[in-house]
Coordinates of C-alpha atoms in Angstrom, one line a residue:
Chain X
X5 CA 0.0 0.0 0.0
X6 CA 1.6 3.6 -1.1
X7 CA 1.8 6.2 1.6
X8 CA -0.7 9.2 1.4
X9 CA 0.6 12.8 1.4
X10 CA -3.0 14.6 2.5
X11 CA -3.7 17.5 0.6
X12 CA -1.6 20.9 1.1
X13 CA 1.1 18.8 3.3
X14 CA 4.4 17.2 2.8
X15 CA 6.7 14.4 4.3
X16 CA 10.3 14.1 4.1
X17 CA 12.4 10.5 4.2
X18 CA 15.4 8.8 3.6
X19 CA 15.9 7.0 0.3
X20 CA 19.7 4.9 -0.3
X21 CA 21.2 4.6 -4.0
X22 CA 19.4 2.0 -5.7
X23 CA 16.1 2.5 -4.1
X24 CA 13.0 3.6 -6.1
X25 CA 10.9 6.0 -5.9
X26 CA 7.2 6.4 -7.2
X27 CA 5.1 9.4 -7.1
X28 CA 1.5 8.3 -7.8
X29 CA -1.4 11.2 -8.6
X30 CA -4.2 9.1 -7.2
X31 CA -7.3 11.4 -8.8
X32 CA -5.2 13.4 -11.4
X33 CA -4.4 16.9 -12.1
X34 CA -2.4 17.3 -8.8
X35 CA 1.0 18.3 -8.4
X36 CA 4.0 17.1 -6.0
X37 CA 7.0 19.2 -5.2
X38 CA 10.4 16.9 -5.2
X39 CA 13.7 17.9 -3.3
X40 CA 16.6 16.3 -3.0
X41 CA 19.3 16.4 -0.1
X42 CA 22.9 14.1 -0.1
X43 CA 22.5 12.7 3.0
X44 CA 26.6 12.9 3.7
X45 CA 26.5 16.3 3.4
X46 CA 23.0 18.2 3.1
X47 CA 24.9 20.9 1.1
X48 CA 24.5 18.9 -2.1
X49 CA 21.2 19.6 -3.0
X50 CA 19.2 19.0 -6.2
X51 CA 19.9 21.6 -8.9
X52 CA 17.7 23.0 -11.9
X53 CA 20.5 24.7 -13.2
X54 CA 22.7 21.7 -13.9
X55 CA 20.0 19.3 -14.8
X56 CA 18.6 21.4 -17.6
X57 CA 21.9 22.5 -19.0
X58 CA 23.5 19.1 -19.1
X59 CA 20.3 17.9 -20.6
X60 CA 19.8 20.9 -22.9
X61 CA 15.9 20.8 -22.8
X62 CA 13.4 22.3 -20.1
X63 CA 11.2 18.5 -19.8
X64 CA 12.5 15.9 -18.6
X65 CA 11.5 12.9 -18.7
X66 CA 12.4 8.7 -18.7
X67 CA 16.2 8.7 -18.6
X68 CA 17.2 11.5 -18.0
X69 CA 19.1 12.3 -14.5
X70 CA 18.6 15.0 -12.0
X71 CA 22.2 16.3 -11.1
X72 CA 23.0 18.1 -7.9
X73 CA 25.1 21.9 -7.6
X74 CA 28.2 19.2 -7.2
X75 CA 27.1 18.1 -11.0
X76 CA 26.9 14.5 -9.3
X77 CA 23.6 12.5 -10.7
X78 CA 20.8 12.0 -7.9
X79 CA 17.8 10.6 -9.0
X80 CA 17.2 9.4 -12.2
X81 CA 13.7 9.1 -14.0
X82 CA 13.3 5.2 -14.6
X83 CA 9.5 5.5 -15.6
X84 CA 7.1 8.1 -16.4
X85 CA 3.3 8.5 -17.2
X86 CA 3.0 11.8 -18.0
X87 CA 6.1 13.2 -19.6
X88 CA 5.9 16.5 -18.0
X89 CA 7.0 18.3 -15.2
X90 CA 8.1 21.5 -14.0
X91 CA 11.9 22.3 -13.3
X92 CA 11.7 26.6 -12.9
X93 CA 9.9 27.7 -10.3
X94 CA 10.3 27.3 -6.3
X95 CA 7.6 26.0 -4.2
X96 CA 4.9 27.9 -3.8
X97 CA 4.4 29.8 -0.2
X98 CA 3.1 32.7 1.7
X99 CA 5.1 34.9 -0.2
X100 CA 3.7 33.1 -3.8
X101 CA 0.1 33.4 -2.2
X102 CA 0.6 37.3 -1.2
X103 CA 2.5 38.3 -4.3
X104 CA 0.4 36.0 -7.0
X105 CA -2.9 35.7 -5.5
X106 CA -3.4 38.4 -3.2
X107 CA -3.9 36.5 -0.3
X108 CA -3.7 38.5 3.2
X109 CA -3.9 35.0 5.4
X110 CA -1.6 33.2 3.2
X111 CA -1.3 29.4 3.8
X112 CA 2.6 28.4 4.0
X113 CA 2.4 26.3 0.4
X114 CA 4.6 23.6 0.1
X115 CA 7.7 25.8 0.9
X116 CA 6.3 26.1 4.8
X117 CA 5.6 22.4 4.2
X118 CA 9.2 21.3 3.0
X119 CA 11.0 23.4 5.8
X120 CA 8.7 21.8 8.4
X121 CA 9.3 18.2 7.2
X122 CA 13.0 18.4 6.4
X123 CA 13.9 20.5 10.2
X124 CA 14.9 17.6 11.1
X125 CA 17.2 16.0 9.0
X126 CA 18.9 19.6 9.3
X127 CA 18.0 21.2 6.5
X128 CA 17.1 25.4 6.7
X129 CA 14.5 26.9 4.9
X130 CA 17.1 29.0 3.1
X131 CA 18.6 25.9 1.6
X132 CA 15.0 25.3 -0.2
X133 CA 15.9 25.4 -3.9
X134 CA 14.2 24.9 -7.2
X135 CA 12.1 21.9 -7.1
X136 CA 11.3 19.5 -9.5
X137 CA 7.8 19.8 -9.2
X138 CA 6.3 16.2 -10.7
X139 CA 3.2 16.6 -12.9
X140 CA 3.5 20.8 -13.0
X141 CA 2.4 21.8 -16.2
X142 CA 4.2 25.4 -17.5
X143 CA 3.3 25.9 -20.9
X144 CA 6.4 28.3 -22.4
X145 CA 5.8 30.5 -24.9
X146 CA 9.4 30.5 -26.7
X147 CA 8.9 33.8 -28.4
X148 CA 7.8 35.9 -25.6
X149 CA 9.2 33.7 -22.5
X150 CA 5.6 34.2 -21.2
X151 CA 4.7 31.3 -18.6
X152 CA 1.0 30.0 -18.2
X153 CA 0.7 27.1 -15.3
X154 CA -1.7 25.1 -17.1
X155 CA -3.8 22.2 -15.1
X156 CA -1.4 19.0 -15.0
X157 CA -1.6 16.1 -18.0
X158 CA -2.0 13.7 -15.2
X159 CA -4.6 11.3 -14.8
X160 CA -5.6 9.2 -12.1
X161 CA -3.3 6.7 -11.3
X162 CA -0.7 8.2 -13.3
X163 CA 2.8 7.7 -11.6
X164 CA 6.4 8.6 -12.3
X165 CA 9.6 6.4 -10.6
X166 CA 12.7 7.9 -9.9
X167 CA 15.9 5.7 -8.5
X168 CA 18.3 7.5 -6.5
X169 CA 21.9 6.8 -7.6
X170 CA 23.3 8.4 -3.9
X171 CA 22.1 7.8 -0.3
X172 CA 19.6 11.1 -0.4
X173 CA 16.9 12.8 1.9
X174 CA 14.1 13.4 -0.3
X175 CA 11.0 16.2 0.7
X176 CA 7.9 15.6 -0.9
X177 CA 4.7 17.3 -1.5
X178 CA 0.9 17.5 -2.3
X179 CA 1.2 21.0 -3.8
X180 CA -0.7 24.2 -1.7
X181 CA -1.1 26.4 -5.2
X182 CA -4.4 26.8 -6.6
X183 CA -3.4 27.3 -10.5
X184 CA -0.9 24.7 -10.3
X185 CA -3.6 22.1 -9.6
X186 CA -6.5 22.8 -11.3
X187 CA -7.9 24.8 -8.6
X188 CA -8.7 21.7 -6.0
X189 CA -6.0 20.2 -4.1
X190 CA -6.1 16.9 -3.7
X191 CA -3.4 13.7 -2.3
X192 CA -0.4 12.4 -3.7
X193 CA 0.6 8.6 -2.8
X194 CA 4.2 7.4 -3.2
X195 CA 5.9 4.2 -2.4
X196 CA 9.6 3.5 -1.4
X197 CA 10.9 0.0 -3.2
X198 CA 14.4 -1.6 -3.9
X199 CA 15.3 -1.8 -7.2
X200 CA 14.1 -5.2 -9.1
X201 CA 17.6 -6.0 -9.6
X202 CA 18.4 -5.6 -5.8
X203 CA 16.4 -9.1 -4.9
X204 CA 19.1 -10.8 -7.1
X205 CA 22.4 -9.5 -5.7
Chain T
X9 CA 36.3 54.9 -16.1
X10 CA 34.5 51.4 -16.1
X11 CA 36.5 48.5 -14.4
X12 CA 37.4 45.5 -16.5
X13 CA 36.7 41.7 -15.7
X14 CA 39.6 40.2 -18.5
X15 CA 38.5 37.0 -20.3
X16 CA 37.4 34.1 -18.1
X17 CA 37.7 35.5 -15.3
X18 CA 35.3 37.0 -12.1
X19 CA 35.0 39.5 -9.2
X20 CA 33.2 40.4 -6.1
X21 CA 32.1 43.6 -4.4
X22 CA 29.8 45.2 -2.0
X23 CA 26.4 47.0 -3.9
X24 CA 25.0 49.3 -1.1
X25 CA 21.0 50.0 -1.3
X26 CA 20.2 52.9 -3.8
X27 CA 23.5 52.1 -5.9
X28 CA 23.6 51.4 -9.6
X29 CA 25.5 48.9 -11.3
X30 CA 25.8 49.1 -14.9
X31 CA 27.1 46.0 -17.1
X32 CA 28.3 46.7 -20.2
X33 CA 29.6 44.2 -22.9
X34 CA 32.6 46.4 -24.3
X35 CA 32.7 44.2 -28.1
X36 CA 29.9 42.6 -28.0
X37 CA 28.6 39.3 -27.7
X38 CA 29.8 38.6 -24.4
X39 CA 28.3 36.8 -21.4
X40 CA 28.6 37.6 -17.7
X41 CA 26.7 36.0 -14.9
X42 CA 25.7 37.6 -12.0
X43 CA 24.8 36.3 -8.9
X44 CA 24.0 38.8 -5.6
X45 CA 23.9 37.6 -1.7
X46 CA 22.7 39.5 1.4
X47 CA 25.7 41.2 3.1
X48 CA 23.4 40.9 6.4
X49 CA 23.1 37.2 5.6
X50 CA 24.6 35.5 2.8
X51 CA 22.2 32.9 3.2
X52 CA 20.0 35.3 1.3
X53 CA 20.4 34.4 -2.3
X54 CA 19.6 35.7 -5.7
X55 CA 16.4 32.9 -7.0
X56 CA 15.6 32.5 -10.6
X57 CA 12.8 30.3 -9.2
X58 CA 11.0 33.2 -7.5
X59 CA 12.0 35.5 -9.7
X60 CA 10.3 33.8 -12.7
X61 CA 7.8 32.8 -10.9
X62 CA 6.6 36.2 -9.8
X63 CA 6.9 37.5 -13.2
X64 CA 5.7 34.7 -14.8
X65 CA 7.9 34.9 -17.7
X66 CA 11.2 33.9 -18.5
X67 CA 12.8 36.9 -19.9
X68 CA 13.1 39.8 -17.7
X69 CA 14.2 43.3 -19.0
X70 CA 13.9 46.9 -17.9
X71 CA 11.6 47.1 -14.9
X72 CA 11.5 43.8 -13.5
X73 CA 12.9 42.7 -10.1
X74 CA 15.4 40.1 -9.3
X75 CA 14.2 38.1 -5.7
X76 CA 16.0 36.9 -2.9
X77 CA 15.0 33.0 -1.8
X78 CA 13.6 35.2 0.6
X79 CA 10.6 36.6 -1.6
X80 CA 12.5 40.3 -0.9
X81 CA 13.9 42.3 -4.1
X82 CA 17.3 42.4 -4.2
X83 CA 18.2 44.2 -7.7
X84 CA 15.7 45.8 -10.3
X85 CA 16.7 46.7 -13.9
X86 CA 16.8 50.2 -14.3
X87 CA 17.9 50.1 -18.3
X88 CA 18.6 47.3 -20.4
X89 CA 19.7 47.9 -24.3
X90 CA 19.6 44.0 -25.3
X91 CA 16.4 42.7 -23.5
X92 CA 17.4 39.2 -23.7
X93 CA 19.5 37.4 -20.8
X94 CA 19.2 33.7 -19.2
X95 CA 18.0 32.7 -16.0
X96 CA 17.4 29.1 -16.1
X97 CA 21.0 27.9 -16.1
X98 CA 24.0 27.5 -13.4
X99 CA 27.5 29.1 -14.0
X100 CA 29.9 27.4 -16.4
X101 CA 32.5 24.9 -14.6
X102 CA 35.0 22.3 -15.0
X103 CA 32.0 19.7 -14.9
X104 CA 30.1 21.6 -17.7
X105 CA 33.0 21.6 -19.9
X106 CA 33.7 17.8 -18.8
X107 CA 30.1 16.9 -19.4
X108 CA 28.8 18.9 -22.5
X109 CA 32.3 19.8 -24.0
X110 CA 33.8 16.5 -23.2
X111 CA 37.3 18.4 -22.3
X112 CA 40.0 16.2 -20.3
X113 CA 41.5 19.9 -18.7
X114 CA 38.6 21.5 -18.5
X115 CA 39.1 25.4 -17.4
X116 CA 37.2 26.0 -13.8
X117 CA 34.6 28.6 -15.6
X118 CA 32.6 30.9 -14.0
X119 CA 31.8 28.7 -11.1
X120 CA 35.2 28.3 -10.7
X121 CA 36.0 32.0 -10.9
X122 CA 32.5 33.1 -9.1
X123 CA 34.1 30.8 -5.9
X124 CA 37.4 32.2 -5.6
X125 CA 35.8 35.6 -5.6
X126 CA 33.4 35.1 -2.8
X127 CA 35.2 33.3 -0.8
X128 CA 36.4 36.7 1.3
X129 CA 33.3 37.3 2.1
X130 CA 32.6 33.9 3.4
X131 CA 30.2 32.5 0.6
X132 CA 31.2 28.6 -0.2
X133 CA 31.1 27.1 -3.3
X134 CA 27.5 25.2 -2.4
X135 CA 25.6 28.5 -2.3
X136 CA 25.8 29.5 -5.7
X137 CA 22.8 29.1 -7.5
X138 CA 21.5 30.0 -10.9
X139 CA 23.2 33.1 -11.7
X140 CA 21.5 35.8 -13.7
X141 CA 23.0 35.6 -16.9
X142 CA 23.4 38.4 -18.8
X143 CA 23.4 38.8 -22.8
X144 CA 23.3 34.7 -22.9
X145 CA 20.7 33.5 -25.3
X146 CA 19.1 30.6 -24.7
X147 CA 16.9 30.0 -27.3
X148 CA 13.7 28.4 -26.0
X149 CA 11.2 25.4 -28.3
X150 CA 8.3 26.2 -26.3
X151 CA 6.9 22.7 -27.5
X152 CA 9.7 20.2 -27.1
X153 CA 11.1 22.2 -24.0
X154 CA 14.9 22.4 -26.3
X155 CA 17.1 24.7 -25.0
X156 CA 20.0 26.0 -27.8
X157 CA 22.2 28.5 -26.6
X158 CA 23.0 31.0 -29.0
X159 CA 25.6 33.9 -29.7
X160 CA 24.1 36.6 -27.3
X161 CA 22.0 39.8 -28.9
X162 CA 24.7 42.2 -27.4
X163 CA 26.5 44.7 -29.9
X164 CA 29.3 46.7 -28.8
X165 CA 29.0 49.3 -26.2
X166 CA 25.3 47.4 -25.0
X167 CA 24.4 47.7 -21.5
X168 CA 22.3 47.0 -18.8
X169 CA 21.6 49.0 -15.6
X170 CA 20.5 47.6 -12.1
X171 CA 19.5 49.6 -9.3
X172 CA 20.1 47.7 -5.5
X173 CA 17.1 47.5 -3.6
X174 CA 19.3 46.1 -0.8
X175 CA 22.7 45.9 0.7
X176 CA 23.9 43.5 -1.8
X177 CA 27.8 41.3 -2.3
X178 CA 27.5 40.5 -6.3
X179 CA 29.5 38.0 -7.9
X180 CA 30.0 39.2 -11.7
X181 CA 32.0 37.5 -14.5
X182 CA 33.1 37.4 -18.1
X183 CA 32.4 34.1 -19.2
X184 CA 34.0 31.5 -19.6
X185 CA 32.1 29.0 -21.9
X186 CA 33.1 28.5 -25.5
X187 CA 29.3 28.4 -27.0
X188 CA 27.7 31.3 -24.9
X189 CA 29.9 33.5 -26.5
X190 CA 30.1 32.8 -30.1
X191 CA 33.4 31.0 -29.5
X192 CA 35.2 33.7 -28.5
X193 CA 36.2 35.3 -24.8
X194 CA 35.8 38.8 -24.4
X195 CA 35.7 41.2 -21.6
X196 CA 33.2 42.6 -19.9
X197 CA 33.3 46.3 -18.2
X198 CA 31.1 47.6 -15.3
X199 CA 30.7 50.3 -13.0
X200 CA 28.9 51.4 -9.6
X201 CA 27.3 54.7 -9.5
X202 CA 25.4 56.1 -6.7
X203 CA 21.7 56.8 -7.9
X204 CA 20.9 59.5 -9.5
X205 CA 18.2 60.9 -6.8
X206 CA 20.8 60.3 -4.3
X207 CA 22.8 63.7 -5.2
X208 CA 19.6 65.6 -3.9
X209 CA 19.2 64.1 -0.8

């Protein structure tokens, strides 16, 4: 049975190199918010920068790694429903709420939700990158740069599985944003397996 | 008299609130990343995540703010004669060369040159992020998500103009990478001005 990330929350856990990772959206259109932390030294952290670069595209997708600000591969994409994801903007929070939506009570987003959940593996807020935000849908215009979050292209039951390739911390999230999730937020399930070719060593 | 960053190579220096720095690409077609840190707290970082996110586009020109990781503004541009600069993409460094260029010596690029330089103020290495990249040109496929980088918009004697909306230690560079500047290393020339207002205070 997957674990359930309730709406607007998010968990944090350990995952070791070779382990996989699935991200399930269990009723579609619903967006999670991955980070990634070397557990040896929680300053390696999970970059957007290096992983478009060294990919030279903006989706990624089934093969393709997601490098750390050490250029060292962290997770890579094994298997993927939905083909895209978001790897530009930071987690939405107060801040998001107060400067996009307006809001005066602002809920914390999944940035308030990430620091909360990764406190105690000793990670700060300020180390909070770029996530890779699974199912986020950005549609890029490539004339004007203009960017439009669009509801996801998941459906239900649609998943994604990442294997790490170092011993990481991992945050995880059902995403807070309104726009980002087709205005109703919803769970995200996810499961933590050794790889297939682990039961054989 | 403007100072000069030679060929491949970087500096530091303290941006107080109110101050303008202007960024000029003396022959044109030249790259230089930018990154800025709070001198309060270094922890506060320059975020393209926020940045974008805020704007909700990916090119950012005359008027627009630059955020902190923090949600606060840290720069604005005041003037910009190109209108096209990257901020999806980390610094050039001896792993970009070694991964995209394949090079066996590779030079330590900006990231290299961006590290040495902000190391007296006590910045490490793991805290740079993506850098604000002026004059690159990233060409975007807003359908396939292909990033090309292309020879930057910049003619001789271009420049842009950002005012500091706080105390600010910026990390600036002539770049170092092969393909961001139409094969050919140039210098790049900037200067720090009070603002103009300020002389009628």
């Amino acid at each position: 049975m997957p674990e359930v990330i309730e709406p607007r929350s998010g968990v944090a856990f350990r995952l070791a190199k070779g382990q996989r990772l699935t991200v399930i959206d269990p009723q579609g259109e619903q967006v999670s918010d991955m980070l990634a932390f070397a557990q040896d030294d929680t300053r390696e952290v999970i970059s957007s920068g290096r992983s478009l670069d060294y990919a030279s595209k903006l989706f990624l997708s089934t093969g393709d790694p997601l490098y750390s600000n050490r250029s060292n591969i962290m997770l890579r994409i094994v298997h993927d429903d939905v083909g895209r994801h978001d790897f530009l903007l930071t987690p939405c929070s107060k801040d998001t709420f107060r400067i996009i939506y307006g809001d005066e009570a602002p809920h914390r987003g999944c940035f308030g939700n990430l620091a909360e959940a990764l406190a105690p593996f000793g990670i700060e807020p300020d180390q909070i990158p770029v996530a890779f935000n699974i199912f986020m849908n950005v549609e890029i215009d490539g004339s004007t740069g203009a960017l439009t979050v669009a509801p996801p292209k998941s459906r239900a039951g649609d998943r994604i599985v990442f294997e790490a390739e170092m011993d990481l911390i991992v945050g995880l999230t059902a995403c807070s944003a309104l726009q980002s999730n087709n205005y109703a937020f919803k769970p995200i399930h996810y499961q933590v397996e050794d790889a297939p070719s682990a039961t054989n060593r």
